Coordinates of C-alpha atoms and ligand atoms in Angstrom, one line a residue:
M1 CA -24.4 11.8 -12.8
D2 CA -24.4 12.8 -8.4
Y3 CA -21.2 11.7 -8.3
V4 CA -18.1 10.7 -10.1
I5 CA -15.5 8.7 -8.2
I6 CA -12.6 8.5 -10.0
G7 CA -10.2 5.2 -9.7
G8 CA -12.0 2.6 -8.1
G9 CA -8.8 1.3 -5.7
A10 CA -9.2 0.9 -1.6
G11 CA -10.4 4.6 -0.5
A12 CA -12.7 4.6 -4.0
C13 CA -15.1 1.3 -3.4
V14 CA -15.7 2.4 0.3
L15 CA -17.1 5.4 -1.2
A16 CA -19.1 4.0 -3.9
E17 CA -20.8 1.4 -1.7
R18 CA -22.3 4.2 0.8
L19 CA -23.0 7.0 -1.5
S20 CA -25.2 4.1 -3.6
R21 CA -26.8 2.6 -0.7
H22 CA -29.2 6.2 -1.7
P23 CA -31.5 5.1 -3.9
D24 CA -31.8 8.7 -5.3
C25 CA -28.2 9.1 -5.3
Q26 CA -26.4 8.1 -8.8
V27 CA -22.6 7.0 -8.7
C28 CA -20.6 6.2 -11.4
L29 CA -16.7 4.7 -10.6
L30 CA -14.3 4.9 -13.5
E31 CA -11.2 3.3 -13.2
A32 CA -8.8 2.2 -15.0
G33 CA -7.9 -1.3 -15.2
P34 CA -9.9 -4.5 -15.7
A35 CA -12.6 -6.0 -14.2
D36 CA -11.1 -8.2 -10.1
T37 CA -12.0 -12.2 -12.5
N38 CA -8.0 -13.3 -12.6
P39 CA -7.8 -16.2 -10.1
L40 CA -4.3 -14.5 -9.1
I41 CA -5.7 -11.8 -7.1
H42 CA -8.2 -14.0 -5.1
A43 CA -5.5 -16.6 -4.5
P44 CA -3.1 -15.3 -1.5
A45 CA 0.4 -16.8 -3.2
G46 CA -0.9 -15.0 -5.9
V47 CA 0.9 -11.1 -5.2
L48 CA 4.2 -13.1 -6.3
P49 CA 3.3 -13.6 -10.1
L50 CA 1.1 -10.3 -9.7
M51 CA 4.1 -8.2 -9.4
H52 CA 5.1 -9.6 -13.7
S53 CA 1.2 -8.7 -13.9
R54 CA 1.2 -5.4 -16.3
R55 CA -1.9 -5.3 -17.1
L56 CA -3.3 -5.3 -13.0
N57 CA 0.1 -3.5 -12.4
W58 CA 1.0 0.4 -13.8
A59 CA 4.6 -1.4 -12.9
L60 CA 6.2 2.2 -12.5
H61 CA 9.1 3.6 -10.9
T62 CA 11.3 6.2 -10.2
T63 CA 12.9 8.6 -11.8
P64 CA 17.4 7.3 -10.1
Q65 CA 17.3 8.3 -6.5
T66 CA 21.1 10.1 -6.1
E67 CA 21.2 8.5 -2.4
L68 CA 20.4 5.1 -3.8
N69 CA 23.3 4.6 -6.7
E70 CA 20.9 6.2 -9.4
R71 CA 18.6 3.0 -9.0
R72 CA 15.2 3.9 -10.1
L73 CA 13.1 1.6 -8.1
F74 CA 10.0 -0.4 -9.5
W75 CA 6.7 0.9 -7.7
P76 CA 3.7 -1.6 -8.4
R77 CA 0.7 -0.5 -8.2
G78 CA -3.2 -2.5 -8.5
K79 CA -4.9 -1.8 -11.8
T80 CA -8.3 -3.3 -10.8
L81 CA -11.1 -3.1 -9.3
G82 CA -10.4 -3.1 -5.7
G83 CA -6.8 -1.1 -6.9
S84 CA -3.7 -2.3 -4.8
S85 CA -5.9 -3.7 -2.6
A86 CA -6.2 -6.3 -5.2
I87 CA -2.4 -7.1 -5.4
N88 CA -1.2 -6.1 -1.8
A89 CA 0.4 -8.9 0.7
M90 CA -2.7 -8.5 2.6
C91 CA -1.1 -8.0 6.0
C92 CA -3.2 -5.8 7.9
T93 CA -2.4 -3.3 10.2
R94 CA -3.2 0.1 11.2
G95 CA 0.0 2.5 12.7
Q96 CA 0.7 3.9 16.0
P97 CA -2.3 5.7 17.1
Q98 CA 0.2 8.6 17.5
D99 CA 0.5 8.7 13.8
Y100 CA -2.8 10.0 13.3
D101 CA -3.4 12.1 17.3
G102 CA 0.0 13.4 15.9
W103 CA -1.8 14.7 12.5
A104 CA -4.5 16.9 14.9
A105 CA -1.4 18.1 16.8
E106 CA 0.2 19.1 14.3
D107 CA -2.8 20.6 12.7
K108 CA -5.5 22.3 15.7
S109 CA -8.3 22.2 12.2
L110 CA -7.5 18.3 11.9
S111 CA -8.6 17.3 15.0
G112 CA -11.6 14.8 13.8
W113 CA -8.4 12.7 12.8
D114 CA -6.9 12.0 15.5
F115 CA -6.7 8.3 16.3
P116 CA -9.8 8.6 19.5
S117 CA -12.6 10.2 15.9
L118 CA -10.9 7.0 13.3
L119 CA -10.8 4.1 16.3
P120 CA -15.1 3.6 15.3
H121 CA -14.5 3.3 11.3
F122 CA -11.1 1.3 12.1
R123 CA -14.3 -1.1 13.8
A124 CA -16.6 -0.6 11.3
I125 CA -14.9 -1.9 8.3
E126 CA -13.2 -5.4 10.2
D127 CA -14.4 -8.1 10.3
H128 CA -12.1 -9.2 13.1
P129 CA -10.9 -12.5 14.2
L130 CA -10.4 -12.3 17.3
G131 CA -14.5 -10.9 18.1
P132 CA -15.3 -7.3 19.1
S133 CA -13.9 -5.2 21.8
P134 CA -12.9 -2.2 23.0
L135 CA -10.3 -2.2 19.7
H136 CA -11.9 -4.4 17.0
G137 CA -15.2 -4.7 15.4
E138 CA -16.8 -7.6 13.9
S139 CA -19.4 -8.5 11.6
G140 CA -18.1 -5.7 9.0
P141 CA -17.0 -5.8 5.2
I142 CA -13.6 -6.4 5.2
T143 CA -13.2 -10.0 6.8
I144 CA -9.3 -10.4 8.5
S145 CA -7.9 -13.4 9.3
K146 CA -5.6 -15.3 10.6
L147 CA -3.3 -17.3 8.2
R148 CA -4.5 -20.7 7.1
S149 CA -1.0 -22.0 6.4
T150 CA 2.1 -20.4 8.3
N151 CA 5.5 -21.9 7.1
P152 CA 8.1 -24.0 9.9
L153 CA 10.5 -21.2 8.6
S154 CA 7.7 -18.2 9.8
H155 CA 7.5 -19.9 13.9
A156 CA 11.5 -20.3 14.0
F157 CA 11.4 -16.1 13.1
V158 CA 8.9 -15.3 15.9
E159 CA 11.4 -17.8 18.3
A160 CA 14.4 -15.4 17.0
A161 CA 12.8 -12.4 17.6
Q162 CA 12.0 -13.1 20.9
E163 CA 15.0 -14.7 22.3
A164 CA 16.8 -11.3 20.0
G165 CA 14.9 -9.3 22.8
L166 CA 11.3 -9.0 21.7
P167 CA 8.2 -9.9 23.0
A168 CA 5.3 -12.1 21.6
N169 CA 2.9 -9.9 20.0
S170 CA -0.3 -11.9 18.6
D171 CA -2.4 -8.4 17.6
F172 CA -0.1 -5.8 16.2
N173 CA -3.3 -3.6 15.8
G174 CA -4.4 -4.3 19.3
A175 CA -3.1 -2.4 23.2
Q176 CA 0.4 -2.4 21.9
Q177 CA 2.4 -2.5 18.5
A178 CA 5.5 -3.8 19.2
G179 CA 6.8 -7.6 19.8
A180 CA 6.6 -10.1 16.7
G181 CA 4.1 -12.4 15.6
F182 CA 2.4 -13.8 12.0
Y183 CA 0.1 -11.0 10.7
H184 CA -3.3 -11.4 10.4
V185 CA -4.1 -10.7 6.7
M186 CA -7.3 -9.1 4.8
Q187 CA -8.3 -12.8 3.6
R188 CA -11.8 -15.0 3.4
D189 CA -12.2 -17.8 3.7
G190 CA -8.6 -18.6 2.1
Q191 CA -9.0 -16.1 -0.1
R192 CA -7.6 -12.8 -0.7
C193 CA -10.5 -10.0 0.9
S194 CA -9.5 -6.7 -1.3
N195 CA -12.0 -3.6 -1.0
A196 CA -13.5 -4.6 -3.4
R197 CA -14.9 -7.8 -2.5
A198 CA -15.3 -6.5 1.0
F199 CA -16.9 -3.0 -0.6
L200 CA -17.7 -2.8 -4.4
H201 CA -19.2 -6.9 -5.0
P202 CA -22.3 -6.8 -3.1
A203 CA -23.4 -3.5 -3.7
L204 CA -23.0 -4.1 -7.9
E205 CA -26.4 -5.2 -7.9
R206 CA -28.0 -1.3 -7.2
P207 CA -29.2 0.0 -10.0
N208 CA -28.2 3.5 -8.9
L209 CA -24.1 1.8 -9.1
H210 CA -22.5 2.4 -12.3
V211 CA -19.2 0.5 -11.9
L212 CA -16.5 1.3 -15.8
T213 CA -13.9 -0.5 -15.9
S214 CA -11.0 0.1 -18.3
A215 CA -11.7 3.6 -18.3
Q216 CA -8.9 6.1 -17.7
V217 CA -9.7 9.2 -16.8
Q218 CA -7.9 12.4 -18.5
R219 CA -9.1 14.9 -16.7
L220 CA -11.8 17.2 -14.5
E221 CA -13.6 19.8 -16.4
M222 CA -14.0 22.8 -14.7
K223 CA -16.5 26.1 -14.9
N224 CA -16.5 29.0 -12.0
Q225 CA -14.4 26.5 -10.0
R226 CA -16.4 23.6 -9.8
C227 CA -15.6 19.8 -11.4
T228 CA -18.5 20.1 -13.9
A229 CA -17.4 17.2 -15.8
V230 CA -14.9 14.8 -16.6
H231 CA -13.5 13.2 -18.9
Y232 CA -12.2 10.1 -19.9
I233 CA -10.6 7.0 -22.8
S234 CA -12.4 3.8 -23.2
R235 CA -11.9 0.6 -25.4
G236 CA -9.9 4.1 -27.8
K237 CA -12.9 6.2 -27.7
H238 CA -13.2 10.0 -25.9
H239 CA -16.5 10.3 -23.5
R240 CA -17.1 12.5 -20.3
V241 CA -19.5 11.8 -17.4
P242 CA -21.1 15.2 -15.8
V243 CA -20.8 15.6 -12.3
A244 CA -24.2 17.1 -10.5
V245 CA -22.3 17.3 -6.7
E246 CA -19.2 16.0 -6.6
A247 CA -15.9 14.6 -8.1
L248 CA -14.5 12.0 -5.4
L249 CA -10.8 11.7 -6.9
C250 CA -9.9 8.4 -5.9
A251 CA -6.4 7.4 -8.0
G252 CA -3.9 7.3 -5.6
A253 CA -1.2 8.8 -4.4
I254 CA 0.7 9.0 -7.4
H255 CA -2.4 9.0 -10.2
T256 CA -4.6 12.0 -7.9
P257 CA -1.8 14.8 -8.8
Q258 CA -1.4 13.6 -11.7
L259 CA -4.9 13.8 -13.3
L260 CA -5.3 17.6 -10.9
M261 CA -1.9 18.4 -12.4
L262 CA -3.8 17.8 -16.1
S263 CA -6.7 19.3 -15.0
G264 CA -5.3 22.8 -14.3
I265 CA -4.5 22.5 -10.6
G266 CA -1.2 22.5 -9.4
P267 CA 2.2 24.9 -8.3
E268 CA 2.5 27.1 -11.9
Q269 CA 5.4 26.2 -12.4
E270 CA 5.2 22.6 -13.0
L271 CA 2.3 23.3 -14.7
T272 CA 3.4 25.7 -17.0
Q273 CA 6.6 24.0 -17.9
H274 CA 4.2 21.5 -20.1
S275 CA 2.4 24.6 -21.5
I276 CA -1.1 23.3 -19.3
P277 CA -3.0 26.7 -18.9
V278 CA -3.3 27.6 -14.7
K279 CA -6.5 26.6 -12.9
L280 CA -6.0 27.7 -9.9
A281 CA -2.4 26.9 -8.5
L282 CA -2.1 25.1 -5.3
P283 CA 1.4 25.0 -5.0
G284 CA 1.2 21.3 -2.7
V285 CA 0.1 19.3 -5.4
G286 CA 2.3 16.7 -6.2
A287 CA 5.1 17.7 -2.6
N288 CA 5.2 15.7 -0.1
L289 CA 5.3 12.4 -1.2
Q290 CA 6.7 9.2 1.5
D291 CA 7.7 6.1 1.4
H292 CA 8.3 3.4 2.9
L293 CA 12.1 2.2 2.5
D294 CA 13.2 -1.2 3.0
I295 CA 17.0 -3.4 4.1
S296 CA 16.2 -7.2 3.1
V297 CA 18.5 -9.6 4.5
I298 CA 18.7 -13.4 2.8
W299 CA 19.2 -17.2 4.1
H300 CA 19.9 -19.8 2.0
E301 CA 18.1 -23.1 5.0
Q302 CA 19.2 -26.7 4.4
R303 CA 16.3 -28.8 5.3
H304 CA 14.6 -27.0 2.2
H305 CA 11.4 -26.1 4.7
G306 CA 10.9 -22.5 2.7
I307 CA 8.7 -21.7 -0.5
S308 CA 10.2 -22.0 -4.0
L309 CA 10.2 -22.2 -6.9
H310 CA 13.1 -24.9 -7.3
P311 CA 12.6 -27.9 -8.8
R312 CA 12.7 -29.7 -5.7
Y313 CA 9.3 -27.8 -4.3
W314 CA 7.5 -28.5 -8.0
P315 CA 5.9 -31.7 -6.0
R316 CA 5.3 -30.0 -2.7
G317 CA 3.7 -26.7 -5.6
Y318 CA 1.6 -29.3 -7.3
S319 CA 0.0 -30.3 -3.9
A320 CA -0.2 -26.9 -2.6
L321 CA -1.9 -26.2 -6.6
K322 CA -4.9 -28.9 -5.7
E323 CA -5.7 -28.4 -1.8
Y324 CA -6.1 -24.8 -2.6
L325 CA -8.2 -25.8 -5.9
N326 CA -10.1 -27.9 -3.3
Q327 CA -10.3 -26.5 -0.1
H328 CA -8.7 -23.1 -0.5
Q329 CA -6.5 -24.5 2.1
G330 CA -2.6 -24.8 2.4
E331 CA 0.6 -23.5 0.8
L332 CA -1.1 -21.1 -1.8
T333 CA -2.6 -19.3 1.1
S334 CA 0.4 -17.3 2.4
N335 CA 0.6 -14.1 1.6
L336 CA 4.3 -15.2 1.8
A337 CA 5.1 -12.0 4.2
E338 CA 3.8 -14.6 7.4
A339 CA 5.2 -12.5 9.9
G340 CA 7.1 -9.8 10.9
G341 CA 7.4 -7.2 14.0
F342 CA 7.8 -3.8 14.9
V343 CA 10.6 -2.8 16.8
A344 CA 11.9 0.3 18.7
T345 CA 15.0 0.5 18.0
D346 CA 16.1 4.7 18.4
S347 CA 17.3 4.7 22.6
S348 CA 14.9 8.1 22.3
S349 CA 12.6 6.6 22.3
A350 CA 10.4 3.3 23.6
R351 CA 8.0 3.7 20.0
P352 CA 8.6 1.1 17.2
D353 CA 10.3 2.7 14.1
V354 CA 11.4 0.3 12.4
Q355 CA 8.7 -2.8 10.6
L356 CA 10.0 -7.0 9.8
H357 CA 8.2 -8.6 7.2
F358 CA 9.2 -12.4 7.4
L359 CA 9.1 -14.4 4.0
P360 CA 9.7 -18.7 4.2
A361 CA 11.4 -17.9 0.4
V362 CA 14.2 -16.2 -1.1
E363 CA 12.9 -12.6 -2.5
V364 CA 15.3 -10.9 -4.3
K365 CA 13.6 -7.1 -6.5
H366 CA 10.1 -7.6 -5.0
G367 CA 9.9 -11.5 -6.3
R368 CA 11.0 -10.1 -10.0
K369 CA 14.4 -11.6 -10.6
L370 CA 13.0 -15.2 -9.8
G371 CA 17.2 -17.0 -10.3
P372 CA 17.9 -17.0 -7.1
T373 CA 13.9 -17.8 -6.0
M374 CA 14.9 -20.5 -8.5
R375 CA 18.2 -21.9 -7.3
Y376 CA 17.7 -21.6 -4.1
F377 CA 15.2 -22.4 -0.8
G378 CA 16.0 -19.5 2.1
Y379 CA 14.3 -16.9 3.8
T380 CA 14.1 -13.3 3.8
L381 CA 14.1 -10.7 6.1
R382 CA 13.1 -6.8 5.2
A383 CA 13.3 -3.9 7.3
C384 CA 11.9 -0.9 6.5
L385 CA 11.9 3.1 8.8
L386 CA 9.0 3.2 9.3
R387 CA 8.4 7.6 10.0
P388 CA 11.0 8.3 7.2
A389 CA 11.8 12.5 7.5
S390 CA 13.0 12.7 4.0
R391 CA 10.1 14.3 1.4
G392 CA 9.9 13.7 -2.5
H393 CA 6.9 14.6 -5.0
I394 CA 5.3 13.5 -7.8
G395 CA 5.5 15.6 -11.1
L396 CA 4.6 15.1 -14.6
H397 CA 7.1 14.2 -17.6
S398 CA 4.3 15.8 -19.6
A399 CA 0.5 17.3 -21.0
K400 CA 0.0 13.3 -22.0
P401 CA -2.6 11.5 -19.7
S402 CA -1.2 8.4 -21.4
D403 CA 2.8 9.3 -20.1
R404 CA 3.6 8.5 -16.5
P405 CA 3.6 10.5 -13.9
R406 CA 7.2 11.4 -12.6
I407 CA 8.0 9.8 -9.3
D408 CA 10.7 10.9 -7.1
P409 CA 10.7 9.6 -3.6
R410 CA 14.3 11.6 -2.5
Y411 CA 14.5 8.5 -0.5
L412 CA 17.5 9.3 2.5
S413 CA 17.6 12.7 1.4
E414 CA 17.7 13.5 5.2
P415 CA 20.5 11.6 7.1
Q416 CA 18.8 10.8 9.9
D417 CA 17.0 8.0 7.4
M418 CA 20.3 6.7 6.4
A419 CA 20.7 6.0 10.6
G420 CA 17.7 4.7 10.5
M421 CA 18.1 1.5 8.1
L422 CA 21.3 1.3 9.1
R423 CA 19.5 0.1 12.5
A424 CA 16.8 -1.3 10.4
L425 CA 19.3 -3.6 8.8
E426 CA 20.9 -4.3 12.1
A427 CA 18.2 -5.0 13.8
A428 CA 17.4 -7.4 11.4
R429 CA 20.5 -9.0 11.1
E430 CA 20.0 -10.1 15.2
I431 CA 17.2 -11.3 15.0
M432 CA 18.1 -13.6 11.8
H433 CA 21.4 -14.5 13.8
Q434 CA 19.5 -16.5 16.3
P435 CA 19.9 -20.0 17.7
S436 CA 16.4 -20.9 16.4
L437 CA 17.0 -20.0 12.9
C438 CA 20.7 -20.0 12.9
K439 CA 19.6 -23.9 13.1
L440 CA 18.0 -23.5 9.7
G441 CA 20.3 -21.4 7.9
K442 CA 22.4 -22.2 6.1
K443 CA 24.9 -18.8 5.9
E444 CA 23.4 -15.6 5.5
W445 CA 23.8 -14.7 1.7
Q446 CA 22.4 -11.0 1.5
P447 CA 24.0 -8.5 2.6
G448 CA 26.7 -11.2 2.9
P449 CA 29.3 -12.1 5.8
G450 CA 31.7 -9.2 4.7
V451 CA 29.4 -6.8 5.2
T452 CA 30.0 -5.8 9.0
D453 CA 31.5 -2.1 9.2
K454 CA 29.1 0.9 8.8
S455 CA 30.4 2.2 5.6
A456 CA 29.5 -1.8 3.9
M457 CA 26.4 -1.6 5.6
K458 CA 25.8 2.0 3.8
R459 CA 27.1 0.9 0.9
D460 CA 24.9 -2.3 1.0
I461 CA 21.7 -0.4 1.4
R462 CA 22.5 2.0 -1.4
Q463 CA 22.5 -0.3 -3.5
R464 CA 19.8 -3.0 -3.2
A465 CA 17.2 -1.1 -0.7
E466 CA 13.8 -1.2 -2.7
S467 CA 10.2 0.5 -1.6
I468 CA 7.6 -2.1 0.5
Y469 CA 4.7 -0.2 -1.6
H470 CA 3.2 2.6 0.8
P471 CA 3.2 6.2 -1.0
V472 CA 1.5 8.8 1.1
G473 CA 0.8 12.4 1.4
T474 CA 0.4 14.1 -1.8
C475 CA -2.2 15.9 -1.4
R476 CA -2.2 16.1 2.1
M477 CA -4.8 17.6 4.0
G478 CA -4.6 21.2 6.9
S479 CA -5.6 24.2 6.5
D480 CA -1.6 25.6 5.7
A481 CA -0.7 27.2 2.2
M482 CA 0.9 23.7 0.9
A483 CA -2.3 22.3 2.0
V484 CA -4.1 20.4 -0.8
V485 CA -7.8 19.5 0.8
D486 CA -9.9 21.1 3.8
P487 CA -10.4 18.8 7.2
E488 CA -13.0 17.6 4.9
L489 CA -10.9 16.5 1.9
R490 CA -12.5 18.5 0.2
L491 CA -9.9 20.5 -2.6
H492 CA -8.3 24.4 -1.5
G493 CA -10.2 26.4 -4.2
L494 CA -12.6 24.0 -5.4
D495 CA -16.2 23.9 -4.3
N496 CA -17.1 20.2 -5.5
V497 CA -14.1 18.2 -6.0
R498 CA -12.4 15.7 -2.8
V499 CA -9.9 13.8 -2.6
V500 CA -10.1 10.7 -0.6
D501 CA -6.9 7.9 -1.0
A502 CA -3.8 8.5 0.3
S503 CA -2.9 11.0 -1.1
I504 CA -4.3 13.2 1.8
M505 CA -2.5 11.6 5.1
P506 CA -0.3 15.0 6.3
T507 CA 2.4 11.9 7.6
L508 CA 2.7 8.3 6.7
I509 CA 1.4 6.4 9.5
S510 CA 4.2 3.9 11.2
G511 CA 2.5 0.4 9.4
N512 CA 0.8 -0.8 6.2
T513 CA -1.6 1.4 4.8
T514 CA -4.5 0.1 3.3
M515 CA -6.9 -0.6 6.5
P516 CA -5.8 3.8 6.9
V517 CA -6.7 4.4 4.0
T518 CA -9.8 1.8 4.2
A519 CA -10.6 3.7 7.8
I520 CA -10.2 6.8 6.3
A521 CA -12.7 6.6 3.0
S522 CA -15.3 5.0 5.6
R523 CA -15.2 8.6 7.4
A524 CA -15.0 10.8 3.8
A525 CA -18.6 8.9 3.5
D526 CA -20.2 10.5 6.8
L527 CA -18.3 14.0 5.7
I528 CA -20.1 13.5 2.5
L529 CA -23.4 12.4 3.2
Q530 CA -23.6 14.6 6.2
K531 CA -26.0 17.2 4.8
G532 CA -27.9 14.3 3.5
F533 CA -29.0 13.2 0.1
Ligands
FAD1 C1 2.6 -5.2 -4.2 C2 2.2 -4.4 -3.3 C3 1.9 -4.5 -1.3 C4 1.3 -3.8 -0.6 N1 1.0 -4.3 0.6 C5 0.0 -4.2 1.3 C6 0.0 -5.0 3.0 O1 0.5 -6.0 2.8 N2 -0.7 -4.3 3.7 C7 -1.2 -2.5 3.4 O2 -1.9 -2.6 4.5 N3 -0.7 -2.5 2.7 C8 -0.1 -2.3 1.5 N4 -0.5 -2.5 0.2 C9 0.1 -0.9 0.5 C10 -2.2 -0.8 0.2 O3 -2.6 -1.0 -0.8 C11 -2.1 0.8 -0.8 O4 -2.0 1.5 0.2 C12 -3.9 0.8 -0.7 O5 -4.5 0.1 -1.8 C13 -3.8 2.0 -1.3 O6 -5.3 2.8 -1.9 P1 -5.8 3.9 -2.6 O7 -7.1 4.0 -3.0 O8 -5.1 5.1 -1.9 O9 -5.0 3.7 -3.7 P2 -5.0 2.3 -4.7 O10 -6.0 1.1 -4.2 O11 -4.3 1.5 -5.4 O12 -6.2 2.9 -5.4 C14 -5.8 3.5 -7.3 C15 -7.3 3.7 -7.8 O13 -6.8 4.6 -9.3 C16 -7.0 3.9 -9.6 N5 -6.5 4.8 -11.2 C17 -5.6 5.3 -11.3 N6 -4.9 6.4 -12.1 C18 -6.1 6.3 -13.0 C19 -7.5 6.8 -13.5 N7 -6.3 8.2 -14.7 N8 -8.5 7.1 -13.9 C20 -9.6 5.4 -13.9 N9 -8.7 5.1 -12.7 C21 -7.2 5.5 -12.0 C22 -6.0 3.0 -10.7 O14 -6.3 1.6 -11.8 C23 -6.4 1.7 -8.5 O15 -7.3 0.9 -8.9 C24 0.7 -2.2 -0.9 C25 0.8 -1.4 -1.6 C26 1.5 -2.8 -2.5 C27 1.6 -2.2 -4.7

């Protein structure tokens, strides 16, 4: 094989399509999970049951988090073609131009990753409902849509946010990010448009593209600073694919560093601790882990507008199912996180530092705790801190590829992150208390009316904060000693291995991460092909 792509997620699907456009180029993609045929992937409201899946979701957990009352947080990750873009909430945001400009300003070698350099890629990958403009593209592979079904509670949220002083914003990827409104979603004709649907499916018929599912990569084989083959297990049998040109690691911010370490590439201490012979000492592998932590405010409502599992909702749910099956319309086309916003809560800057996701439902523990969703109608506002200072790391539990990696995000280990989370909680509560929402609500359920002073709010954050699923940074690009890949995403110290996924971001961007990873992969494809094939 010329190129072996490891993982079949958001970044991988872009590379598979771009590289296999060249008929002489043999491309193999290895994905640990099954093909993306399950209907829950395609029905947008399937996002909730997918949280419970053990077949399509790696369903990982962090180590006990010191600053979060020793809780182990749930980290869902997609395990199918499309990766996490096949199980995510489909909210389409890019972050802020300053995020990418910051990468380039911090490290001059990253000048090709500033926002003006990435904008053509953001435009090229999308087919945007607002049509072409300097900021948006049309006829790209990912169909971006306005939601087909929006709940009255989500409309009330957008009004309440304006009552709290936020401007209305109809495009978070437009000229300004601040404000409140409805998310554009990665959907086509009322169904999820994952990166597999957008990029991979149209290329599947190409004879030079070989996509293998249920193929879990175990390690890279190396000789003389080159990756010579990739080893994987499929249906209990061991296989080896030779690599003629490059191995492209796209297993995501958790599994990419794990695979490197299993191959003897990483921090020496971590490798020797697990008796893995050191092939290449790279101290930055697994370091610099960042994620968005978020806290929710949940109200019960009285008029039963919301989406619920309560028996009173069942007839509506049944009609919604029929409507979805017949026309791809109705409530099951909702991504649940229908509306949201970006707020600047730090008085020292006008730049939004908090993102909001509003759900017209009671959502506790990522929808995995179904009791409250069955008992109540209500609504949830989740608020996350966009640029946390805390840094964690990915390590190993053992040298066995079948063991889960050790995930320690060290949430709130930097004190300013708790201060930011307090501001996020206050901003969310302020919106929830505005007339447009109050008139529909019964009472605040969580944190609860008794939680008013700062120390009670801190206790609540430690007890209830959860991940909003955006781990990045564990194979950071750059030119210093802790960087893992160079500005062309080539692994430092090896001739023919690149990383093309969320791991390479130096810092977490201020928004959801699918479109950023997709734009990164689009630029990576240009870099890989620049010498031609
Ligand atoms: C529940 C959830 C909700 C989210 N909501 C949003 C949202 O609304 N909007 C948004 O923009 N982003 C969202 N995200 C984040 C976004 O989906 C991810 O940031 C993005 O998909 C990351 O892309 P990636 O290519 O780095 O990794 P992934 O897309 O996760 O792909 C990694 C792939 O590698 C495979 N893999 C791992 N190990 C191996 C191995 N050993 N062998 C073979 N294959 C392997 C995995 O199975 C997976 O398919 C969400 C994520 C989750 C989990």
